[in-house]
Structures are given as C-alpha cells and as structure tokens.
Short mmCIF file of C-alpha atoms in Angstrom, two decimals:
data_model
loop_
_atom_site.label_atom_id
_atom_site.label_comp_id
_atom_site.label_asym_id
_atom_site.label_seq_id
_atom_site.Cartn_x
_atom_site.Cartn_y
_atom_site.Cartn_z
CA MET A 1304 40.83 25.89 4.25
CA SER A 1305 41.43 29.60 3.74
CA ASP A 1306 44.28 31.10 1.77
CA ASP A 1307 45.43 34.57 2.80
CA ALA A 1308 47.21 34.86 -0.56
CA TYR A 1309 44.02 34.30 -2.57
CA GLY A 1310 43.98 36.93 -5.31
CA ALA A 1311 47.59 38.03 -4.82
CA THR A 1312 48.91 36.66 -8.11
CA VAL A 1313 46.16 38.23 -10.19
CA ALA A 1314 46.51 41.49 -8.23
CA LYS A 1315 50.19 41.66 -9.14
CA ARG A 1316 49.42 40.98 -12.79
CA ARG A 1317 46.68 43.64 -12.84
CA LEU A 1318 48.96 46.16 -11.15
CA SER A 1319 51.65 45.57 -13.80
CA ARG A 1320 49.16 46.13 -16.58
CA ARG A 1321 47.74 49.32 -15.03
CA LEU A 1322 51.19 50.81 -14.44
CA THR A 1323 51.98 50.24 -18.12
CA GLU A 1324 48.76 51.97 -19.16
CA LEU A 1325 49.52 54.96 -16.93
CA ARG A 1326 53.06 55.37 -18.31
CA VAL A 1327 51.89 55.17 -21.90
CA ALA A 1328 49.13 57.70 -21.22
CA ARG A 1329 51.78 60.16 -19.94
CA GLY A 1330 53.87 59.64 -23.05
CA TYR A 1331 56.92 58.39 -21.14
CA THR A 1332 59.25 55.59 -22.13
CA ALA A 1333 60.21 53.01 -19.50
CA ASN A 1334 63.82 54.23 -19.56
CA HIS A 1335 62.68 57.84 -19.16
CA VAL A 1336 60.79 56.91 -15.98
CA CYS A 1337 63.84 55.05 -14.66
CA ASP A 1338 65.96 58.15 -15.24
CA MET A 1339 63.41 60.41 -13.55
CA LEU A 1340 63.47 58.21 -10.44
CA ASN A 1341 67.22 57.47 -10.53
CA TRP A 1342 66.47 53.77 -10.98
CA GLY A 1343 68.60 51.34 -12.90
CA ARG A 1344 67.60 50.85 -16.53
CA GLY A 1345 65.18 47.95 -16.88
CA LYS A 1346 63.47 48.25 -13.50
CA VAL A 1347 60.24 49.72 -14.87
CA GLY A 1348 60.28 47.18 -17.72
CA ARG A 1349 60.48 44.32 -15.21
CA PHE A 1350 57.56 45.73 -13.26
CA GLU A 1351 55.44 46.09 -16.38
CA ALA A 1352 56.34 42.57 -17.55
CA ASN A 1353 55.20 41.27 -14.13
CA GLN A 1354 58.73 40.03 -13.45
CA TRP A 1355 58.75 40.96 -9.80
CA ARG A 1356 58.14 38.89 -6.72
CA ARG A 1357 56.54 41.50 -4.47
CA PRO A 1358 56.00 45.17 -5.33
CA GLU A 1359 57.60 47.63 -2.91
CA MET A 1360 55.11 50.23 -1.74
CA SER A 1361 57.67 53.04 -2.00
CA ASP A 1362 58.28 52.16 -5.66
CA ILE A 1363 54.56 52.10 -6.40
CA ARG A 1364 54.02 55.48 -4.75
CA ASP A 1365 56.93 56.99 -6.70
CA LEU A 1366 55.44 55.75 -9.97
CA LEU A 1367 51.96 57.01 -9.12
CA ARG A 1368 53.42 60.43 -8.27
CA ILE A 1369 55.32 60.61 -11.56
CA TYR A 1370 52.17 59.58 -13.46
CA GLY A 1371 50.01 62.18 -11.71
CA VAL A 1372 47.40 59.71 -10.51
CA ASP A 1373 44.42 61.20 -8.67
CA VAL A 1374 43.74 60.36 -5.04
CA ALA A 1375 40.93 57.87 -5.68
CA GLU A 1376 42.92 55.77 -8.14
CA GLN A 1377 46.04 56.07 -6.03
CA GLU A 1378 44.19 54.50 -3.11
CA GLU A 1379 42.84 51.76 -5.38
CA LEU A 1380 46.26 50.91 -6.80
CA GLU A 1381 47.96 51.01 -3.41
CA GLU A 1382 45.34 48.56 -2.14
CA LEU A 1383 46.07 46.36 -5.15
CA ALA A 1384 49.79 46.54 -4.35
CA MET A 1385 49.18 45.58 -0.74
CA LYS A 1386 47.22 42.56 -1.86
CA ALA A 1387 49.97 41.63 -4.31
CA ARG A 1388 52.55 41.70 -1.51
CA VAL A 1389 51.01 38.77 0.40
CA ARG A 1390 53.41 35.85 0.26
CA PRO A 1391 51.75 32.83 -1.40
CA TRP A 1392 52.26 29.30 -0.06
CA TRP A 1393 53.92 28.05 -3.22
CA ARG A 1394 56.91 30.33 -2.69
CA ASP A 1395 57.95 27.70 -0.14
CA PHE A 1396 58.39 25.20 -3.01
CA PRO A 1397 61.01 26.82 -5.29
CA GLU A 1398 62.31 23.41 -6.35
CA ILE A 1399 58.85 22.52 -7.68
CA PHE A 1400 57.53 25.78 -9.14
CA ASP A 1401 59.62 28.08 -11.33
CA ASN A 1402 56.66 30.17 -12.49
CA GLU A 1403 53.37 31.51 -11.13
CA PHE A 1404 51.17 28.70 -12.38
CA PRO A 1405 49.87 27.66 -8.90
CA GLY A 1406 49.07 31.29 -8.09
CA PHE A 1407 46.93 31.76 -11.18
CA GLU A 1408 45.34 28.35 -10.63
CA GLY A 1409 44.47 29.35 -7.09
CA ASP A 1410 43.05 32.74 -8.10
CA ALA A 1411 40.93 31.45 -10.98
CA VAL A 1412 37.15 31.46 -10.72
CA ARG A 1413 36.96 28.88 -13.52
CA ILE A 1414 39.50 26.22 -14.48
CA ARG A 1415 39.37 24.17 -17.67
CA VAL A 1416 41.96 21.44 -17.99
CA PHE A 1417 42.85 18.63 -20.37
CA MET A 1418 45.70 16.15 -20.05
CA PRO A 1419 45.96 13.36 -22.65
CA LEU A 1420 47.92 10.66 -20.81
CA VAL A 1421 47.68 11.30 -17.07
CA LEU A 1422 45.00 12.63 -14.76
CA PRO A 1423 44.99 16.38 -14.02
CA GLY A 1424 46.87 17.27 -10.86
CA LEU A 1425 43.79 18.61 -9.10
CA LEU A 1426 42.14 15.17 -9.40
CA GLN A 1427 44.98 12.88 -8.33
CA THR A 1428 45.05 10.83 -5.14
CA GLU A 1429 48.19 10.88 -3.01
CA ASP A 1430 49.07 7.36 -4.17
CA TYR A 1431 48.70 8.41 -7.81
CA VAL A 1432 50.92 11.45 -7.31
CA ASP A 1433 53.54 9.34 -5.58
CA ALA A 1434 53.51 6.74 -8.37
CA LEU A 1435 53.77 9.47 -10.99
CA VAL A 1436 56.74 11.30 -9.50
CA ARG A 1437 58.59 8.01 -8.98
CA THR A 1438 58.81 7.57 -12.76
CA GLY A 1439 61.47 10.28 -12.95
CA ALA A 1440 65.05 10.37 -11.73
CA ARG A 1441 64.45 12.88 -8.95
CA SER A 1442 65.64 12.42 -5.38
CA PRO A 1443 63.35 11.05 -2.65
CA ALA A 1444 63.40 14.49 -1.00
CA TRP A 1445 62.19 16.16 -4.20
CA ARG A 1446 59.46 13.54 -4.64
CA ARG A 1447 58.17 14.17 -1.12
CA ARG A 1448 58.00 17.88 -1.81
CA ALA A 1449 56.28 17.28 -5.15
CA VAL A 1450 53.58 15.18 -3.48
CA GLU A 1451 53.13 17.75 -0.71
CA SER A 1452 52.78 20.64 -3.16
CA ARG A 1453 50.36 18.72 -5.40
CA LEU A 1454 48.07 18.00 -2.45
CA ARG A 1455 48.34 21.63 -1.38
CA ARG A 1456 47.16 22.75 -4.81
CA GLN A 1457 44.10 20.53 -4.52
CA GLU A 1458 42.84 22.44 -1.50
CA ILE A 1459 41.31 25.07 -3.79
CA LEU A 1460 38.51 22.58 -4.54
CA SER A 1461 37.39 22.53 -0.90
CA ARG A 1462 37.99 26.06 0.34
CA PRO A 1463 34.88 27.82 1.60
CA GLY A 1464 32.69 30.55 0.21
CA ALA A 1465 32.78 32.47 -3.02
CA THR A 1466 36.43 31.60 -3.69
CA LEU A 1467 35.50 28.07 -4.76
CA PRO A 1468 36.49 27.70 -8.44
CA LYS A 1469 34.42 25.92 -11.06
CA LEU A 1470 36.43 23.06 -12.55
CA LYS A 1471 35.75 21.52 -15.95
CA ALA A 1472 38.17 18.70 -16.77
CA VAL A 1473 38.37 16.31 -19.70
CA ILE A 1474 40.00 13.04 -18.66
CA THR A 1475 40.95 10.34 -21.12
CA GLU A 1476 40.27 6.63 -21.04
CA ALA A 1477 43.97 6.20 -21.78
CA SER A 1478 44.89 7.88 -18.49
CA LEU A 1479 42.71 5.38 -16.60
CA MET A 1480 44.12 2.27 -18.23
CA TYR A 1481 47.74 2.48 -17.09
CA ARG A 1482 48.68 -0.11 -14.45
CA TRP A 1483 50.35 1.91 -11.75
CA GLY A 1484 50.56 0.97 -8.06
CA SER A 1485 48.36 -1.74 -6.61
CA ARG A 1486 44.90 -2.76 -7.76
CA ALA A 1487 43.43 -1.21 -4.61
CA GLU A 1488 45.21 2.09 -5.25
CA ARG A 1489 43.88 2.24 -8.81
CA ARG A 1490 40.37 1.49 -7.52
CA ASP A 1491 40.69 4.27 -4.92
CA GLN A 1492 41.72 6.72 -7.63
CA LEU A 1493 38.67 5.85 -9.72
CA ALA A 1494 36.41 6.13 -6.69
CA HIS A 1495 37.97 9.50 -5.90
CA LEU A 1496 37.20 10.74 -9.41
CA ALA A 1497 33.61 9.54 -9.13
CA GLU A 1498 33.24 11.32 -5.80
CA LEU A 1499 34.67 14.56 -7.15
CA SER A 1500 32.39 14.38 -10.18
CA LEU A 1501 29.37 14.70 -7.88
CA LEU A 1502 30.49 18.06 -6.48
CA PRO A 1503 28.38 20.95 -7.80
CA HIS A 1504 31.42 22.95 -8.92
CA VAL A 1505 33.17 20.06 -10.70
CA GLN A 1506 32.38 18.69 -14.17
CA LEU A 1507 34.30 15.70 -15.52
CA TYR A 1508 34.09 14.60 -19.14
CA LEU A 1509 35.54 11.32 -20.39
CA GLN A 1510 37.27 11.01 -23.75
CA ARG A 1511 36.78 7.35 -24.76
CA PHE A 1512 38.64 5.14 -27.22
CA ALA A 1513 35.28 4.10 -28.68
CA ASP A 1514 34.51 7.66 -29.77
CA GLY A 1515 37.33 7.71 -32.31
CA PRO A 1516 40.30 10.06 -32.68
CA PRO A 1517 40.53 12.91 -30.16
CA GLN A 1518 38.87 16.18 -31.11
CA GLY A 1519 40.09 19.68 -30.27
CA VAL A 1520 42.99 19.63 -27.82
CA PHE A 1521 45.88 17.19 -28.21
CA SER A 1522 48.33 18.34 -25.53
CA THR A 1523 48.16 19.36 -21.89
CA VAL A 1524 46.39 22.67 -21.41
CA ASN A 1525 45.08 24.63 -18.42
CA ILE A 1526 42.72 27.56 -19.06
CA PHE A 1527 42.15 30.00 -16.22
CA ASP A 1528 39.35 32.58 -16.04
CA PHE A 1529 39.40 35.27 -13.38
CA ALA A 1530 36.93 37.55 -11.67
CA SER A 1531 35.91 40.95 -12.96
CA ASP A 1532 37.46 42.07 -16.26
CA GLU A 1533 40.83 40.37 -15.72
CA PRO A 1534 41.87 38.67 -18.98
CA GLY A 1535 42.04 34.89 -19.06
CA LEU A 1536 45.27 32.94 -19.19
CA VAL A 1537 46.43 29.62 -20.62
CA TYR A 1538 49.26 27.35 -19.55
CA THR A 1539 50.49 24.69 -21.92
CA GLU A 1540 52.76 21.91 -20.70
CA THR A 1541 55.37 19.57 -22.13
CA ASP A 1542 57.85 17.22 -20.47
CA TYR A 1543 60.34 20.07 -20.24
CA MET A 1544 58.46 23.29 -19.69
CA ILE A 1545 55.24 25.03 -18.75
CA GLN A 1546 54.53 27.98 -21.02
CA GLU A 1547 52.20 30.90 -20.33
CA VAL A 1548 49.91 32.13 -23.10
CA SER A 1549 48.22 35.48 -22.51
CA HIS A 1550 47.54 37.00 -25.94
CA THR A 1551 43.77 37.24 -26.33
CA ASP A 1552 43.58 35.61 -29.75
CA GLU A 1553 45.74 32.67 -28.68
CA VAL A 1554 43.75 32.22 -25.46
CA ASN A 1555 40.52 32.20 -27.48
CA SER A 1556 41.92 29.56 -29.84
CA TYR A 1557 42.65 27.27 -26.91
CA VAL A 1558 39.16 27.88 -25.50
CA GLU A 1559 37.60 26.93 -28.82
CA ALA A 1560 39.74 23.80 -29.09
CA PHE A 1561 38.86 22.82 -25.52
CA ASP A 1562 35.15 23.27 -26.26
CA ARG A 1563 35.47 20.89 -29.21
CA THR A 1564 37.13 18.37 -26.89
CA VAL A 1565 34.24 18.67 -24.44
CA ASP A 1566 31.65 18.26 -27.19
CA ALA A 1567 33.25 14.97 -28.28
CA ALA A 1568 33.55 13.57 -24.75
CA LEU A 1569 31.15 11.65 -22.55
CA GLU A 1570 28.79 13.88 -20.56
CA PRO A 1571 29.42 14.34 -16.79
CA ALA A 1572 26.57 12.08 -15.62
CA ASP A 1573 27.67 9.26 -17.93
CA THR A 1574 31.29 9.83 -16.94
CA THR A 1575 30.37 9.31 -13.28
CA ILE A 1576 28.63 6.03 -14.13
CA TYR A 1577 31.63 4.88 -16.15
CA LEU A 1578 34.05 5.68 -13.31
CA LYS A 1579 31.95 3.82 -10.74
CA GLN A 1580 31.63 0.77 -12.98
CA PHE A 1581 35.36 0.79 -13.70
CA ALA A 1582 36.11 0.94 -9.98
CA GLU A 1583 33.77 -1.96 -9.29
CA ARG A 1584 35.64 -4.11 -11.79
CA LEU A 1585 38.79 -3.66 -9.71
CA GLU A 1586 37.18 -4.90 -6.48
#
C-alpha cells in the first residue's frame, strides 16, 4: 500500500512554523502582514496556528515576498507547500475525524501508544473494532465508517519501504480479559496480536495484573516522532475528546512516563509467548 499523502500533515505543520519564524524575524505582527496584503484580520494567525486545510500557493508566495525570502529557501518552502496540499485519505471521513490525528499517525517514523482498557486501534481486528463501536449509540452507517477508517489507519504497518513506522505499544492484561464477541473472535484477536508482535518494526509489551499497580502512564496516550528535526507530538484521549500536546516539556514528560510503563511491563518475547498461550486456551 502506498499513500500519496504521506508526509503532507507534517509538511503543513512545518510550513506553519517556518512562516511564523520568518514573520518574527522581519519584526512584523500578524495583523500588520494582513494589512500589507489586504487580507482579513486573523488570516495569518490561522496559518501560523496550522488551522488551515490546504495552503494556497498564491498566499504562500505573497508571504514569502513580504518576508524577503531568498530564492533557495523560497523553492524549499514552495515545495513544502505543494506537499502539504495533497489531500489525505482521512478527509473522506469527516464524521470520524475532527482533527489531524490520523495524518500525524501516518507521517510518524515512530509511534508509542498505551491504552489502559482496550487494545490500540492499530492492533485491532475487524471483529474487535466492530464490537467496540457497537457499544455506543451511533448509527449503523457511522459504525460502518468507523470500522472502515480504523482498518485504513492500520495500513501504515504494512506499507513498503522507508515509510514503515516503528511501533512500540503497551497493552494491558485488562484489555485482553473482556468478553466481547464470540470465543473464536477473541482467539483470532489474540493470534493477530501474536503475529504482529513478530514483525521487526513492532514491539508489544504486556502490563500484567501480577506485576502490581500500573507504572508511568494511566490514560490513553499516543506519542509520535517524525523524521528530521520535526518536533514530536502527543495525543491524549478521553471518552469525549482527543487533545494535542506539542509543548516540548509536556511531550518529554509523556515520553518519560511511557518509558516507565515499558520498564514495568513484560518484555516483547515474553509477551508473544503469553499471547500465544492465551489464544490456545480459547481453542
């Protein structure tokens, strides 16, 4: 599977940050730039806050002209803008995604994830996803779209070449013990986890009841690392919202907490054995 939009979300974020740096270096305020270009107040602020869907090339060129960017950097930033304009697949699921989480997940070179009560979305079988979305009060049409989009997200684990992300996930024994679906479906989910755990770019760690109270992370967290010098990003999740965390100190605190969670969990090789044995007990 190839994704023509790979890198588009990070490119848009990087472009926003660079445009901010260029404006500040010139000593302009955002409103001053809007006035210079006869734009409505707030337009530059939205760009710099990465609150745009697709950058318009004419707008980017106007900003670069105002900021006096040299030819070499202008070409680099225009190329970045062109990349950011590619329409990602998840734009076709507005009822499922109200933020850019799947874009950052897809662009990450390393993903670290912990979910205390359910399996991470990238590891779920279709039956598991279906059982999970049926617990809510959503319509059948929404549930079908939710399943479709979840499976689409998982394709990043099998896409070819250098774009394959490294996934480190801590799963909990609690998430494996719930009785959802049929016995065969639960066995298939366990077998699927065991199979994924053998992939060279996937590491699964099991947090067991026997190891005492959880260490480190206590709520759902996704940590994304990107290529080059692009800063990392964290998404935290509750029943009602997904929140983006980008401040460096806060990101680092989540990384440290996640590392403590990993240290207290069962190692990948032992986790694979556990998953296989658990699946065998359901045969």
